[in-house]
Amino acid sequence: NNTGVEYPETYAYRDLLLKLWDLNLIETKPIKSFWKCVKEYGFPTLRVNYAWKKREKKMDKPECCVYLKELPMKKACEKHGIEASITGLRCAESGVRMFVIAQRGQVYHTTRWGSLWRYHPIAFWNRAQVNQYLADHNIPMNAIYSKGKDRSGCMPCTGFLNWEKQLARANPKMYR
């Protein structure tokens, strides 16, 4: 899911893996840009705030996530007959991810994106285990992690704890 606001290192990593592994990449594009979402809905707040909105039958996540990732992913799954997705999500990256995996497990079926199985094989790994796996299998690492980032994703996202510190370290210009 190319949100249009990924870190430059993430785009470089994508290009490197495409070159090294000759991948058949299906890349989604946002339905609305991040900045259009910000203009219409405001910057994302901490994900815990959306739990209250969900109780009121409103959005259970930032609108930008829906327009940049979820709806494009749903369209791609339908168009290409995708039945499963394998992620690199880890519980240690956020409370929301930890809660979802604790609630649903590492493998579950969802109808949010059509009919899709979601697999999170490294959900319970710590950063050292990920680094060791990459080294053992000669897999390059996204350079964004060398800048003190605990997770990659949308560069200007304000929907998680410590976003300011992470953005300031990884991309001071965007932070300013």
PDB file of C-alpha atoms in Angstrom:
ATOM      1  CA  ASN A   1       0.000   0.000   0.000  1.00  0.00           C
ATOM      2  CA  ASN A   2       1.833   3.051  -1.269  1.00  0.00           C
ATOM      3  CA  THR A   3       0.237   5.836   0.759  1.00  0.00           C
ATOM      4  CA  GLY A   4       2.180   8.562  -1.016  1.00  0.00           C
ATOM      5  CA  VAL A   5       3.669   9.671   2.306  1.00  0.00           C
ATOM      6  CA  GLU A   6       6.112   6.867   3.042  1.00  0.00           C
ATOM      7  CA  TYR A   7       9.645   7.627   4.177  1.00  0.00           C
ATOM      8  CA  PRO A   8      12.123   8.048   1.302  1.00  0.00           C
ATOM      9  CA  GLU A   9      14.013   5.071   2.745  1.00  0.00           C
ATOM     10  CA  THR A  10      10.927   2.909   2.305  1.00  0.00           C
ATOM     11  CA  TYR A  11      10.654   3.776  -1.385  1.00  0.00           C
ATOM     12  CA  ALA A  12      14.366   3.022  -1.802  1.00  0.00           C
ATOM     13  CA  TYR A  13      13.882  -0.299   0.031  1.00  0.00           C
ATOM     14  CA  ARG A  14      10.958  -1.217  -2.241  1.00  0.00           C
ATOM     15  CA  ASP A  15      13.068  -0.441  -5.310  1.00  0.00           C
ATOM     16  CA  LEU A  16      16.008  -2.465  -3.962  1.00  0.00           C
ATOM     17  CA  LEU A  17      13.855  -5.545  -3.288  1.00  0.00           C
ATOM     18  CA  LEU A  18      12.251  -5.257  -6.722  1.00  0.00           C
ATOM     19  CA  LYS A  19      15.711  -5.219  -8.300  1.00  0.00           C
ATOM     20  CA  LEU A  20      17.203  -8.002  -6.148  1.00  0.00           C
ATOM     21  CA  TRP A  21      14.254 -10.384  -6.214  1.00  0.00           C
ATOM     22  CA  ASP A  22      12.493  -9.589  -9.503  1.00  0.00           C
ATOM     23  CA  LEU A  23       9.162  -9.331  -7.686  1.00  0.00           C
ATOM     24  CA  ASN A  24       5.748  -9.140  -9.324  1.00  0.00           C
ATOM     25  CA  LEU A  25       4.615  -6.182  -7.237  1.00  0.00           C
ATOM     26  CA  ILE A  26       1.019  -5.015  -7.024  1.00  0.00           C
ATOM     27  CA  GLU A  27       1.213  -1.508  -5.601  1.00  0.00           C
ATOM     28  CA  THR A  28      -1.915   0.310  -4.456  1.00  0.00           C
ATOM     29  CA  LYS A  29      -2.370   4.080  -4.606  1.00  0.00           C
ATOM     30  CA  PRO A  30      -4.514   6.171  -2.229  1.00  0.00           C
ATOM     31  CA  ILE A  31      -8.097   7.118  -3.045  1.00  0.00           C
ATOM     32  CA  LYS A  32      -7.549  10.480  -1.324  1.00  0.00           C
ATOM     33  CA  SER A  33      -4.141  11.924  -0.505  1.00  0.00           C
ATOM     34  CA  PHE A  34      -2.987  12.161   3.087  1.00  0.00           C
ATOM     35  CA  TRP A  35      -3.054  15.950   2.879  1.00  0.00           C
ATOM     36  CA  LYS A  36      -6.618  15.956   1.502  1.00  0.00           C
ATOM     37  CA  CYS A  37      -7.649  13.720   4.409  1.00  0.00           C
ATOM     38  CA  VAL A  38      -5.958  16.094   6.865  1.00  0.00           C
ATOM     39  CA  LYS A  39      -7.806  19.013   5.315  1.00  0.00           C
ATOM     40  CA  GLU A  40     -11.170  17.208   5.515  1.00  0.00           C
ATOM     41  CA  TYR A  41     -10.802  15.294   8.814  1.00  0.00           C
ATOM     42  CA  GLY A  42      -7.778  16.749  10.632  1.00  0.00           C
ATOM     43  CA  PHE A  43      -4.573  14.983  11.624  1.00  0.00           C
ATOM     44  CA  PRO A  44      -5.014  11.482  13.042  1.00  0.00           C
ATOM     45  CA  THR A  45      -5.198  11.313  16.822  1.00  0.00           C
ATOM     46  CA  LEU A  46      -3.957   8.441  18.960  1.00  0.00           C
ATOM     47  CA  ARG A  47      -5.635   5.207  17.951  1.00  0.00           C
ATOM     48  CA  VAL A  48      -7.145   4.772  21.423  1.00  0.00           C
ATOM     49  CA  ASN A  49      -9.369   7.786  20.699  1.00  0.00           C
ATOM     50  CA  TYR A  50     -11.031   5.887  17.859  1.00  0.00           C
ATOM     51  CA  ALA A  51     -12.209   3.198  20.270  1.00  0.00           C
ATOM     52  CA  TRP A  52     -14.644   5.754  21.663  1.00  0.00           C
ATOM     53  CA  LYS A  53     -15.793   6.720  18.174  1.00  0.00           C
ATOM     54  CA  LYS A  54     -16.376   3.039  17.364  1.00  0.00           C
ATOM     55  CA  ARG A  55     -18.706   2.768  20.343  1.00  0.00           C
ATOM     56  CA  GLU A  56     -20.694   5.659  18.891  1.00  0.00           C
ATOM     57  CA  LYS A  57     -20.869   3.772  15.548  1.00  0.00           C
ATOM     58  CA  LYS A  58     -18.410   6.199  13.966  1.00  0.00           C
ATOM     59  CA  MET A  59     -14.998   5.562  12.400  1.00  0.00           C
ATOM     60  CA  ASP A  60     -12.842   3.078  14.344  1.00  0.00           C
ATOM     61  CA  LYS A  61      -9.574   4.330  12.850  1.00  0.00           C
ATOM     62  CA  PRO A  62      -8.190   7.475  11.251  1.00  0.00           C
ATOM     63  CA  GLU A  63      -9.936   8.313   7.984  1.00  0.00           C
ATOM     64  CA  CYS A  64      -6.575   8.575   6.244  1.00  0.00           C
ATOM     65  CA  CYS A  65      -5.950   4.859   6.953  1.00  0.00           C
ATOM     66  CA  VAL A  66      -9.186   4.037   5.172  1.00  0.00           C
ATOM     67  CA  TYR A  67      -8.494   6.147   2.070  1.00  0.00           C
ATOM     68  CA  LEU A  68      -4.737   5.512   1.840  1.00  0.00           C
ATOM     69  CA  LYS A  69      -4.635   1.807   2.686  1.00  0.00           C
ATOM     70  CA  GLU A  70      -7.859  -0.057   3.374  1.00  0.00           C
ATOM     71  CA  LEU A  71     -10.017   0.877   0.387  1.00  0.00           C
ATOM     72  CA  PRO A  72      -7.118   0.580  -2.102  1.00  0.00           C
ATOM     73  CA  MET A  73      -6.228  -2.824  -0.594  1.00  0.00           C
ATOM     74  CA  LYS A  74      -9.829  -3.993  -0.872  1.00  0.00           C
ATOM     75  CA  LYS A  75      -9.932  -2.969  -4.557  1.00  0.00           C
ATOM     76  CA  ALA A  76      -6.611  -4.715  -5.267  1.00  0.00           C
ATOM     77  CA  CYS A  77      -7.780  -7.929  -3.561  1.00  0.00           C
ATOM     78  CA  GLU A  78     -10.975  -7.954  -5.596  1.00  0.00           C
ATOM     79  CA  LYS A  79      -9.245  -7.073  -8.884  1.00  0.00           C
ATOM     80  CA  HIS A  80      -6.402  -9.597  -8.540  1.00  0.00           C
ATOM     81  CA  GLY A  81      -8.207 -12.372  -6.645  1.00  0.00           C
ATOM     82  CA  ILE A  82      -5.949 -12.019  -3.610  1.00  0.00           C
ATOM     83  CA  GLU A  83      -7.105 -14.355  -0.840  1.00  0.00           C
ATOM     84  CA  ALA A  84      -4.383 -13.826   1.765  1.00  0.00           C
ATOM     85  CA  SER A  85      -1.916 -11.242   2.968  1.00  0.00           C
ATOM     86  CA  ILE A  86       1.315 -11.902   4.851  1.00  0.00           C
ATOM     87  CA  THR A  87       2.471  -8.975   6.954  1.00  0.00           C
ATOM     88  CA  GLY A  88       5.507  -7.954   8.942  1.00  0.00           C
ATOM     89  CA  LEU A  89       3.412  -6.543  11.786  1.00  0.00           C
ATOM     90  CA  ARG A  90       4.775  -6.986  15.290  1.00  0.00           C
ATOM     91  CA  CYS A  91       2.956  -6.543  18.595  1.00  0.00           C
ATOM     92  CA  ALA A  92       5.834  -4.432  19.915  1.00  0.00           C
ATOM     93  CA  GLU A  93       5.166  -1.751  17.288  1.00  0.00           C
ATOM     94  CA  SER A  94       1.933  -0.481  18.808  1.00  0.00           C
ATOM     95  CA  GLY A  95      -0.746  -1.161  21.371  1.00  0.00           C
ATOM     96  CA  VAL A  96      -3.359  -1.478  18.623  1.00  0.00           C
ATOM     97  CA  ARG A  97      -1.353  -4.154  16.821  1.00  0.00           C
ATOM     98  CA  MET A  98      -0.779  -5.995  20.094  1.00  0.00           C
ATOM     99  CA  PHE A  99      -4.501  -5.872  20.885  1.00  0.00           C
ATOM    100  CA  VAL A 100      -5.594  -7.055  17.423  1.00  0.00           C
ATOM    101  CA  ILE A 101      -3.203  -9.992  17.427  1.00  0.00           C
ATOM    102  CA  ALA A 102      -4.037 -10.891  21.030  1.00  0.00           C
ATOM    103  CA  GLN A 103      -7.730 -10.810  20.135  1.00  0.00           C
ATOM    104  CA  ARG A 104      -7.614 -12.507  16.717  1.00  0.00           C
ATOM    105  CA  GLY A 105      -4.343 -14.425  16.703  1.00  0.00           C
ATOM    106  CA  GLN A 106      -1.552 -14.572  14.162  1.00  0.00           C
ATOM    107  CA  VAL A 107      -3.874 -15.981  11.481  1.00  0.00           C
ATOM    108  CA  TYR A 108      -7.454 -14.891  10.991  1.00  0.00           C
ATOM    109  CA  HIS A 109     -10.064 -14.311   8.340  1.00  0.00           C
ATOM    110  CA  THR A 110     -11.475 -10.841   7.761  1.00  0.00           C
ATOM    111  CA  THR A 111     -14.226  -9.502   5.573  1.00  0.00           C
ATOM    112  CA  ARG A 112     -13.025  -5.911   5.937  1.00  0.00           C
ATOM    113  CA  TRP A 113     -11.207  -6.153   2.590  1.00  0.00           C
ATOM    114  CA  GLY A 114     -13.560  -8.595   0.910  1.00  0.00           C
ATOM    115  CA  SER A 115     -12.711 -12.139   1.968  1.00  0.00           C
ATOM    116  CA  LEU A 116      -9.093 -12.204   3.091  1.00  0.00           C
ATOM    117  CA  TRP A 117      -6.889 -14.289   5.338  1.00  0.00           C
ATOM    118  CA  ARG A 118      -4.333 -12.262   7.312  1.00  0.00           C
ATOM    119  CA  TYR A 119      -1.059 -13.867   8.416  1.00  0.00           C
ATOM    120  CA  HIS A 120       1.295 -12.187  10.910  1.00  0.00           C
ATOM    121  CA  PRO A 121       4.189 -14.681  11.196  1.00  0.00           C
ATOM    122  CA  ILE A 122       6.552 -12.403  13.150  1.00  0.00           C
ATOM    123  CA  ALA A 123       3.891 -10.893  15.426  1.00  0.00           C
ATOM    124  CA  PHE A 124       5.642 -11.970  18.633  1.00  0.00           C
ATOM    125  CA  TRP A 125       9.219 -11.336  17.553  1.00  0.00           C
ATOM    126  CA  ASN A 126      11.289  -8.596  19.120  1.00  0.00           C
ATOM    127  CA  ARG A 127      13.544  -6.313  17.111  1.00  0.00           C
ATOM    128  CA  ALA A 128      16.637  -8.424  17.824  1.00  0.00           C
ATOM    129  CA  GLN A 129      14.920 -11.532  16.429  1.00  0.00           C
ATOM    130  CA  VAL A 130      13.940  -9.647  13.272  1.00  0.00           C
ATOM    131  CA  ASN A 131      17.501  -8.358  12.837  1.00  0.00           C
ATOM    132  CA  GLN A 132      18.915 -11.860  13.366  1.00  0.00           C
ATOM    133  CA  TYR A 133      16.522 -13.350  10.794  1.00  0.00           C
ATOM    134  CA  LEU A 134      17.472 -10.694   8.251  1.00  0.00           C
ATOM    135  CA  ALA A 135      21.167 -11.358   8.846  1.00  0.00           C
ATOM    136  CA  ASP A 136      20.792 -15.164   8.756  1.00  0.00           C
ATOM    137  CA  HIS A 137      18.954 -15.017   5.418  1.00  0.00           C
ATOM    138  CA  ASN A 138      20.920 -12.149   3.853  1.00  0.00           C
ATOM    139  CA  ILE A 139      17.837  -9.933   3.572  1.00  0.00           C
ATOM    140  CA  PRO A 140      18.513  -6.207   3.428  1.00  0.00           C
ATOM    141  CA  MET A 141      16.901  -4.000   6.058  1.00  0.00           C
ATOM    142  CA  ASN A 142      14.892  -0.846   5.398  1.00  0.00           C
ATOM    143  CA  ALA A 143      17.315   1.971   6.258  1.00  0.00           C
ATOM    144  CA  ILE A 144      14.573   3.848   8.142  1.00  0.00           C
ATOM    145  CA  TYR A 145      15.200   1.532  11.102  1.00  0.00           C
ATOM    146  CA  SER A 146      18.797   2.761  11.375  1.00  0.00           C
ATOM    147  CA  LYS A 147      17.379   6.223  12.187  1.00  0.00           C
ATOM    148  CA  GLY A 148      15.814   5.050  15.433  1.00  0.00           C
ATOM    149  CA  LYS A 149      12.384   4.286  14.026  1.00  0.00           C
ATOM    150  CA  ASP A 150      10.514   1.484  15.748  1.00  0.00           C
ATOM    151  CA  ARG A 151       8.180   1.089  12.778  1.00  0.00           C
ATOM    152  CA  SER A 152       7.858   2.229   9.210  1.00  0.00           C
ATOM    153  CA  GLY A 153       4.687   3.624   7.725  1.00  0.00           C
ATOM    154  CA  CYS A 154       3.229   6.974   6.835  1.00  0.00           C
ATOM    155  CA  MET A 155       5.861   9.610   7.522  1.00  0.00           C
ATOM    156  CA  PRO A 156       3.498  12.320   8.850  1.00  0.00           C
ATOM    157  CA  CYS A 157       1.287   9.958  10.909  1.00  0.00           C
ATOM    158  CA  THR A 158       0.325  11.460  14.261  1.00  0.00           C
ATOM    159  CA  GLY A 159      -1.779   8.496  15.382  1.00  0.00           C
ATOM    160  CA  PHE A 160       0.661   6.707  17.692  1.00  0.00           C
ATOM    161  CA  LEU A 161       2.642   7.417  20.843  1.00  0.00           C
ATOM    162  CA  ASN A 162       5.994   9.173  20.433  1.00  0.00           C
ATOM    163  CA  TRP A 163       5.282  10.114  16.807  1.00  0.00           C
ATOM    164  CA  GLU A 164       6.950  13.484  17.343  1.00  0.00           C
ATOM    165  CA  LYS A 165      10.241  11.987  18.568  1.00  0.00           C
ATOM    166  CA  GLN A 166      10.330   9.402  15.816  1.00  0.00           C
ATOM    167  CA  LEU A 167       9.532  11.865  13.029  1.00  0.00           C
ATOM    168  CA  ALA A 168      12.032  14.421  14.382  1.00  0.00           C
ATOM    169  CA  ARG A 169      14.797  11.767  14.321  1.00  0.00           C
ATOM    170  CA  ALA A 170      13.889  10.203  10.984  1.00  0.00           C
ATOM    171  CA  ASN A 171      12.935  13.290   8.978  1.00  0.00           C
ATOM    172  CA  PRO A 172      13.603  16.616  10.738  1.00  0.00           C
ATOM    173  CA  LYS A 173      12.431  18.620   7.721  1.00  0.00           C
ATOM    174  CA  MET A 174       8.985  16.955   7.702  1.00  0.00           C
ATOM    175  CA  TYR A 175       8.762  17.371  11.471  1.00  0.00           C
ATOM    176  CA  ARG A 176       9.407  21.113  11.198  1.00  0.00           C
TER     177      ARG A 176
END
